[in-house]
PDB file of C-alpha atoms in Angstrom:
ATOM      1  CA  MET G  19      48.009 -56.976  31.568  1.00  0.00           C
ATOM      2  CA  LYS G  20      45.637 -56.657  34.486  1.00  0.00           C
ATOM      3  CA  ALA G  21      45.330 -53.446  36.482  1.00  0.00           C
ATOM      4  CA  VAL G  22      44.513 -53.466  40.178  1.00  0.00           C
ATOM      5  CA  ILE G  23      42.965 -50.388  41.786  1.00  0.00           C
ATOM      6  CA  LEU G  24      43.315 -49.976  45.536  1.00  0.00           C
ATOM      7  CA  ALA G  25      40.146 -48.252  46.728  1.00  0.00           C
ATOM      8  CA  PHE G  26      40.668 -49.355  50.293  1.00  0.00           C
ATOM      9  CA  PRO G  27      40.624 -46.386  52.673  1.00  0.00           C
ATOM     10  CA  GLU G  28      42.930 -46.551  55.685  1.00  0.00           C
ATOM     11  CA  LYS G  29      42.516 -42.944  56.790  1.00  0.00           C
ATOM     12  CA  LYS G  30      39.317 -40.955  57.335  1.00  0.00           C
ATOM     13  CA  TRP G  31      40.101 -38.440  54.568  1.00  0.00           C
ATOM     14  CA  GLU G  32      40.580 -41.162  51.922  1.00  0.00           C
ATOM     15  CA  ASN G  33      37.440 -41.067  49.798  1.00  0.00           C
ATOM     16  CA  TYR G  34      37.468 -42.928  46.507  1.00  0.00           C
ATOM     17  CA  THR G  35      33.875 -42.007  45.632  1.00  0.00           C
ATOM     18  CA  ILE G  36      34.398 -38.216  45.858  1.00  0.00           C
ATOM     19  CA  PRO G  37      32.749 -36.784  42.699  1.00  0.00           C
ATOM     20  CA  VAL G  38      34.882 -35.354  39.902  1.00  0.00           C
ATOM     21  CA  ASN G  39      32.784 -34.047  36.984  1.00  0.00           C
ATOM     22  CA  SER G  40      29.768 -35.723  38.682  1.00  0.00           C
ATOM     23  CA  GLU G  41      31.429 -39.144  38.628  1.00  0.00           C
ATOM     24  CA  PRO G  42      33.185 -40.979  41.465  1.00  0.00           C
ATOM     25  CA  VAL G  43      36.958 -40.548  41.231  1.00  0.00           C
ATOM     26  CA  VAL G  44      37.437 -44.343  41.309  1.00  0.00           C
ATOM     27  CA  LYS G  45      35.255 -44.727  38.194  1.00  0.00           C
ATOM     28  CA  LEU G  46      37.366 -42.156  36.328  1.00  0.00           C
ATOM     29  CA  THR G  47      40.545 -43.935  37.457  1.00  0.00           C
ATOM     30  CA  GLU G  48      39.196 -47.235  36.096  1.00  0.00           C
ATOM     31  CA  ARG G  49      38.155 -45.624  32.795  1.00  0.00           C
ATOM     32  CA  ARG G  50      41.588 -44.010  32.316  1.00  0.00           C
ATOM     33  CA  LEU G  51      43.324 -47.349  32.956  1.00  0.00           C
ATOM     34  CA  LEU G  52      41.092 -49.109  30.428  1.00  0.00           C
ATOM     35  CA  MET G  53      42.091 -46.489  27.829  1.00  0.00           C
ATOM     36  CA  SER G  54      45.569 -48.007  27.937  1.00  0.00           C
ATOM     37  CA  LYS G  55      46.223 -50.522  25.148  1.00  0.00           C
ATOM     38  CA  ARG G  56      48.138 -52.748  27.575  1.00  0.00           C
ATOM     39  CA  ILE G  57      45.340 -53.086  30.143  1.00  0.00           C
ATOM     40  CA  ASP G  58      42.677 -55.673  29.363  1.00  0.00           C
ATOM     41  CA  GLU G  59      41.052 -56.019  32.786  1.00  0.00           C
ATOM     42  CA  VAL G  60      40.710 -53.896  35.921  1.00  0.00           C
ATOM     43  CA  ILE G  61      39.835 -55.173  39.367  1.00  0.00           C
ATOM     44  CA  THR G  62      39.115 -52.775  42.221  1.00  0.00           C
ATOM     45  CA  ILE G  63      39.905 -53.822  45.786  1.00  0.00           C
ATOM     46  CA  VAL G  64      37.261 -52.451  48.158  1.00  0.00           C
ATOM     47  CA  ARG G  65      36.330 -52.907  51.814  1.00  0.00           C
ATOM     48  CA  LYS G  66      33.839 -55.751  52.192  1.00  0.00           C
ATOM     49  CA  ASP G  67      31.279 -53.476  53.879  1.00  0.00           C
ATOM     50  CA  LYS G  68      31.479 -50.991  50.965  1.00  0.00           C
ATOM     51  CA  LEU G  69      30.867 -53.513  48.161  1.00  0.00           C
ATOM     52  CA  ARG G  70      27.316 -52.352  47.416  1.00  0.00           C
ATOM     53  CA  SER G  71      28.257 -48.702  46.848  1.00  0.00           C
ATOM     54  CA  TYR G  72      31.340 -49.574  44.755  1.00  0.00           C
ATOM     55  CA  SER G  73      29.442 -52.074  42.614  1.00  0.00           C
ATOM     56  CA  LEU G  74      27.444 -49.091  41.311  1.00  0.00           C
ATOM     57  CA  HIS G  75      30.621 -47.411  40.068  1.00  0.00           C
ATOM     58  CA  VAL G  76      33.257 -49.925  38.949  1.00  0.00           C
ATOM     59  CA  THR G  77      33.129 -52.975  36.714  1.00  0.00           C
ATOM     60  CA  ASN G  78      34.893 -55.488  38.900  1.00  0.00           C
ATOM     61  CA  PRO G  79      34.831 -54.630  42.629  1.00  0.00           C
ATOM     62  CA  THR G  80      36.602 -57.237  44.761  1.00  0.00           C
ATOM     63  CA  PRO G  81      35.522 -57.162  48.416  1.00  0.00           C
ATOM     64  CA  VAL G  82      38.206 -57.824  51.025  1.00  0.00           C
ATOM     65  CA  GLN G  83      38.271 -57.815  54.804  1.00  0.00           C
ATOM     66  CA  ALA G  84      41.672 -56.544  55.953  1.00  0.00           C
ATOM     67  CA  ARG G  85      43.294 -54.051  58.318  1.00  0.00           C
ATOM     68  CA  GLY G  86      45.050 -52.060  55.606  1.00  0.00           C
ATOM     69  CA  LYS G  87      45.992 -51.711  51.937  1.00  0.00           C
ATOM     70  CA  MET G  88      48.959 -54.080  52.107  1.00  0.00           C
ATOM     71  CA  GLU G  89      46.930 -56.860  53.712  1.00  0.00           C
ATOM     72  CA  ALA G  90      44.050 -56.287  51.271  1.00  0.00           C
ATOM     73  CA  LEU G  91      46.378 -56.503  48.279  1.00  0.00           C
ATOM     74  CA  LEU G  92      47.926 -59.710  49.609  1.00  0.00           C
ATOM     75  CA  LYS G  93      44.498 -61.338  49.729  1.00  0.00           C
ATOM     76  CA  VAL G  94      43.804 -60.812  46.010  1.00  0.00           C
ATOM     77  CA  MET G  95      47.263 -61.429  44.580  1.00  0.00           C
ATOM     78  CA  SER G  96      47.100 -63.442  41.351  1.00  0.00           C
ATOM     79  CA  GLY G  97      49.674 -65.145  39.175  1.00  0.00           C
ATOM     80  CA  GLU G  98      50.264 -62.584  36.415  1.00  0.00           C
ATOM     81  CA  PRO G  99      52.112 -59.251  36.464  1.00  0.00           C
ATOM     82  CA  PHE G 100      49.831 -56.298  37.106  1.00  0.00           C
ATOM     83  CA  PHE G 101      49.741 -52.514  37.124  1.00  0.00           C
ATOM     84  CA  LEU G 102      48.792 -51.095  40.533  1.00  0.00           C
ATOM     85  CA  ALA G 103      46.995 -47.758  40.950  1.00  0.00           C
ATOM     86  CA  GLU G 104      45.184 -46.029  43.771  1.00  0.00           C
ATOM     87  CA  GLY G 105      41.470 -45.269  43.343  1.00  0.00           C
ATOM     88  CA  ASN G 106      41.942 -41.504  43.601  1.00  0.00           C
ATOM     89  CA  MET G 107      44.144 -41.048  40.509  1.00  0.00           C
ATOM     90  CA  PRO G 108      41.748 -39.821  37.778  1.00  0.00           C
ATOM     91  CA  LEU G 109      44.538 -38.342  35.647  1.00  0.00           C
ATOM     92  CA  VAL G 110      46.445 -41.607  35.202  1.00  0.00           C
ATOM     93  CA  MET G 111      47.906 -41.330  31.698  1.00  0.00           C
ATOM     94  CA  PRO G 112      47.230 -44.278  29.364  1.00  0.00           C
ATOM     95  CA  PHE G 113      50.453 -43.580  27.410  1.00  0.00           C
ATOM     96  CA  LEU G 114      52.464 -43.834  30.633  1.00  0.00           C
ATOM     97  CA  VAL G 115      50.762 -47.084  31.663  1.00  0.00           C
ATOM     98  CA  ASN G 116      51.564 -48.475  28.178  1.00  0.00           C
ATOM     99  CA  TYR G 117      55.188 -47.342  28.464  1.00  0.00           C
ATOM    100  CA  LEU G 118      55.708 -48.793  31.957  1.00  0.00           C
ATOM    101  CA  ALA G 119      54.068 -52.099  30.998  1.00  0.00           C
ATOM    102  CA  GLY G 120      56.238 -52.288  27.862  1.00  0.00           C
ATOM    103  CA  LEU G 121      59.414 -51.632  29.863  1.00  0.00           C
ATOM    104  CA  PHE G 122      58.381 -54.248  32.400  1.00  0.00           C
ATOM    105  CA  TYR G 123      57.950 -56.940  29.726  1.00  0.00           C
ATOM    106  CA  GLU G 124      61.197 -55.892  28.046  1.00  0.00           C
ATOM    107  CA  ASN G 125      63.400 -55.928  31.167  1.00  0.00           C
ATOM    108  CA  GLU G 126      61.444 -58.429  33.316  1.00  0.00           C
ATOM    109  CA  PRO G 127      62.307 -56.895  36.712  1.00  0.00           C
ATOM    110  CA  GLU G 128      60.559 -57.941  39.933  1.00  0.00           C
ATOM    111  CA  ALA G 129      58.880 -54.547  39.868  1.00  0.00           C
ATOM    112  CA  LEU G 130      59.101 -51.320  37.898  1.00  0.00           C
ATOM    113  CA  ILE G 131      58.425 -48.295  40.101  1.00  0.00           C
ATOM    114  CA  PRO G 132      58.505 -44.596  39.134  1.00  0.00           C
ATOM    115  CA  VAL G 133      60.630 -42.596  41.576  1.00  0.00           C
ATOM    116  CA  TRP G 134      60.852 -38.849  42.255  1.00  0.00           C
ATOM    117  CA  LYS G 135      64.218 -37.063  42.460  1.00  0.00           C
ATOM    118  CA  ASP G 136      64.073 -37.131  46.291  1.00  0.00           C
ATOM    119  CA  GLY G 137      63.815 -40.938  46.218  1.00  0.00           C
ATOM    120  CA  THR G 138      60.075 -41.163  46.936  1.00  0.00           C
ATOM    121  CA  ALA G 139      58.671 -44.202  45.139  1.00  0.00           C
ATOM    122  CA  GLU G 140      55.216 -44.062  43.557  1.00  0.00           C
ATOM    123  CA  VAL G 141      54.201 -47.552  44.693  1.00  0.00           C
ATOM    124  CA  THR G 142      50.607 -47.132  43.492  1.00  0.00           C
ATOM    125  CA  HIS G 143      51.629 -46.291  39.941  1.00  0.00           C
ATOM    126  CA  ALA G 144      53.854 -49.253  39.219  1.00  0.00           C
ATOM    127  CA  VAL G 145      54.078 -52.704  37.634  1.00  0.00           C
ATOM    128  CA  TYR G 146      54.675 -55.740  39.829  1.00  0.00           C
ATOM    129  CA  GLU G 147      55.469 -59.437  39.565  1.00  0.00           C
ATOM    130  CA  PRO G 148      52.905 -60.803  42.051  1.00  0.00           C
ATOM    131  CA  GLY G 149      54.956 -63.538  43.744  1.00  0.00           C
ATOM    132  CA  THR G 150      57.830 -61.211  44.512  1.00  0.00           C
ATOM    133  CA  LEU G 151      55.532 -58.430  45.731  1.00  0.00           C
ATOM    134  CA  ALA G 152      53.677 -60.888  47.978  1.00  0.00           C
ATOM    135  CA  ASP G 153      56.999 -61.985  49.530  1.00  0.00           C
ATOM    136  CA  ALA G 154      58.039 -58.342  50.037  1.00  0.00           C
ATOM    137  CA  MET G 155      54.711 -57.397  51.643  1.00  0.00           C
ATOM    138  CA  GLU G 156      54.774 -60.442  53.936  1.00  0.00           C
ATOM    139  CA  ALA G 157      58.329 -59.535  54.999  1.00  0.00           C
ATOM    140  CA  ALA G 158      57.272 -55.907  55.653  1.00  0.00           C
ATOM    141  CA  LEU G 159      54.240 -57.027  57.685  1.00  0.00           C
ATOM    142  CA  ALA G 160      56.399 -59.488  59.659  1.00  0.00           C
ATOM    143  CA  GLU G 161      58.708 -56.579  60.562  1.00  0.00           C
ATOM    144  CA  GLY G 162      55.699 -54.637  61.852  1.00  0.00           C
ATOM    145  CA  TYR G 163      55.277 -52.260  58.895  1.00  0.00           C
ATOM    146  CA  ARG G 164      51.765 -51.380  57.742  1.00  0.00           C
ATOM    147  CA  SER G 165      52.348 -48.916  54.887  1.00  0.00           C
ATOM    148  CA  LEU G 166      52.523 -50.321  51.369  1.00  0.00           C
ATOM    149  CA  SER G 167      55.503 -48.070  50.539  1.00  0.00           C
ATOM    150  CA  THR G 168      57.611 -49.969  53.106  1.00  0.00           C
ATOM    151  CA  ALA G 169      57.425 -53.118  50.947  1.00  0.00           C
ATOM    152  CA  THR G 170      59.883 -51.505  48.509  1.00  0.00           C
ATOM    153  CA  GLY G 171      62.608 -52.033  51.120  1.00  0.00           C
ATOM    154  CA  PHE G 172      62.133 -55.789  50.654  1.00  0.00           C
ATOM    155  CA  LEU G 173      61.924 -55.648  46.868  1.00  0.00           C
ATOM    156  CA  ASP G 174      64.625 -55.605  44.203  1.00  0.00           C
ATOM    157  CA  TYR G 175      62.830 -53.176  41.912  1.00  0.00           C
ATOM    158  CA  GLU G 176      63.835 -51.196  38.845  1.00  0.00           C
ATOM    159  CA  PRO G 177      63.378 -47.458  39.525  1.00  0.00           C
ATOM    160  CA  ILE G 178      62.344 -45.181  36.691  1.00  0.00           C
ATOM    161  CA  SER G 179      62.938 -41.442  37.041  1.00  0.00           C
ATOM    162  CA  ILE G 180      59.734 -39.384  36.947  1.00  0.00           C
ATOM    163  CA  GLU G 181      61.774 -36.298  36.016  1.00  0.00           C
ATOM    164  CA  GLU G 182      63.156 -38.156  32.971  1.00  0.00           C
ATOM    165  CA  LEU G 183      59.644 -39.242  32.003  1.00  0.00           C
ATOM    166  CA  SER G 184      58.382 -35.660  32.255  1.00  0.00           C
ATOM    167  CA  LYS G 185      61.217 -34.400  30.024  1.00  0.00           C
ATOM    168  CA  ARG G 186      59.886 -36.679  27.293  1.00  0.00           C
ATOM    169  CA  ASN G 187      56.254 -35.762  27.965  1.00  0.00           C
ATOM    170  CA  PRO G 188      55.324 -33.029  30.483  1.00  0.00           C
ATOM    171  CA  LYS G 189      51.887 -34.631  31.017  1.00  0.00           C
ATOM    172  CA  ALA G 190      53.567 -37.629  32.655  1.00  0.00           C
ATOM    173  CA  THR G 191      53.695 -35.981  36.096  1.00  0.00           C
ATOM    174  CA  MET G 192      49.893 -35.449  36.079  1.00  0.00           C
ATOM    175  CA  SER G 193      49.529 -39.220  36.121  1.00  0.00           C
ATOM    176  CA  PHE G 194      50.633 -39.282  39.775  1.00  0.00           C
ATOM    177  CA  PHE G 195      48.078 -36.685  40.927  1.00  0.00           C
ATOM    178  CA  ARG G 196      45.701 -37.810  43.677  1.00  0.00           C
ATOM    179  CA  VAL G 197      42.308 -36.312  44.538  1.00  0.00           C
ATOM    180  CA  LYS G 198      42.220 -35.814  48.309  1.00  0.00           C
ATOM    181  CA  ASN G 199      40.012 -32.742  48.793  1.00  0.00           C
ATOM    182  CA  SER G 200      37.803 -30.173  47.025  1.00  0.00           C
ATOM    183  CA  LEU G 201      40.798 -28.171  45.721  1.00  0.00           C
ATOM    184  CA  ASN G 202      42.122 -31.360  44.104  1.00  0.00           C
ATOM    185  CA  VAL G 203      38.672 -31.985  42.604  1.00  0.00           C
ATOM    186  CA  ARG G 204      38.698 -28.586  40.858  1.00  0.00           C
ATOM    187  CA  PHE G 205      42.190 -29.175  39.457  1.00  0.00           C
ATOM    188  CA  ALA G 206      41.234 -32.664  38.228  1.00  0.00           C
ATOM    189  CA  GLU G 207      38.045 -31.371  36.565  1.00  0.00           C
ATOM    190  CA  GLN G 208      39.909 -28.592  34.736  1.00  0.00           C
ATOM    191  CA  THR G 209      42.715 -30.920  33.664  1.00  0.00           C
ATOM    192  CA  LEU G 210      40.342 -33.635  32.411  1.00  0.00           C
ATOM    193  CA  LYS G 211      38.595 -31.064  30.194  1.00  0.00           C
ATOM    194  CA  GLY G 212      41.943 -30.333  28.561  1.00  0.00           C
ATOM    195  CA  LEU G 213      42.660 -34.034  27.975  1.00  0.00           C
ATOM    196  CA  HIS G 214      39.568 -34.767  25.872  1.00  0.00           C
TER     197      HIS G 214
END
């Protein structure tokens, strides 16, 4: 299965090259995804004007000119199911990626999305069928939505409870952690030391 990393900042504070253990967070995210037995290729969607800096850090940067994440993702949609992650998730757990990919192939839903108890869907830690996701994103954009999470309203997806996942393995919840600031960096650095 292919993994797609969204390293496409929409907001000023989104920084996918913020260093964690002296390496850009996006590089760590890519490395963690490649540790998964189910992932054989990772592409990273980046802003066209940032291609040079990202090409120093990730294996397969894909430059896109778009207004936001949803539009950028639409432009690189391919024909096979893929695992989607955001470029600031350095604690993504390979065992969880393997599990979600396995469930996806077993049940063949349009999408398999982890969901918190309050109903919040983790859209950038999920497996998608590209054609269906493209239709959902186009419908969301046509309705005037810009946030990727709104596409779930146009998608018949299979939710998977994050609380249930964490009962089986407490480390599962760390997989959804995002590095947004220096406090997050410290937590990520400490946690990564414990994972090696």
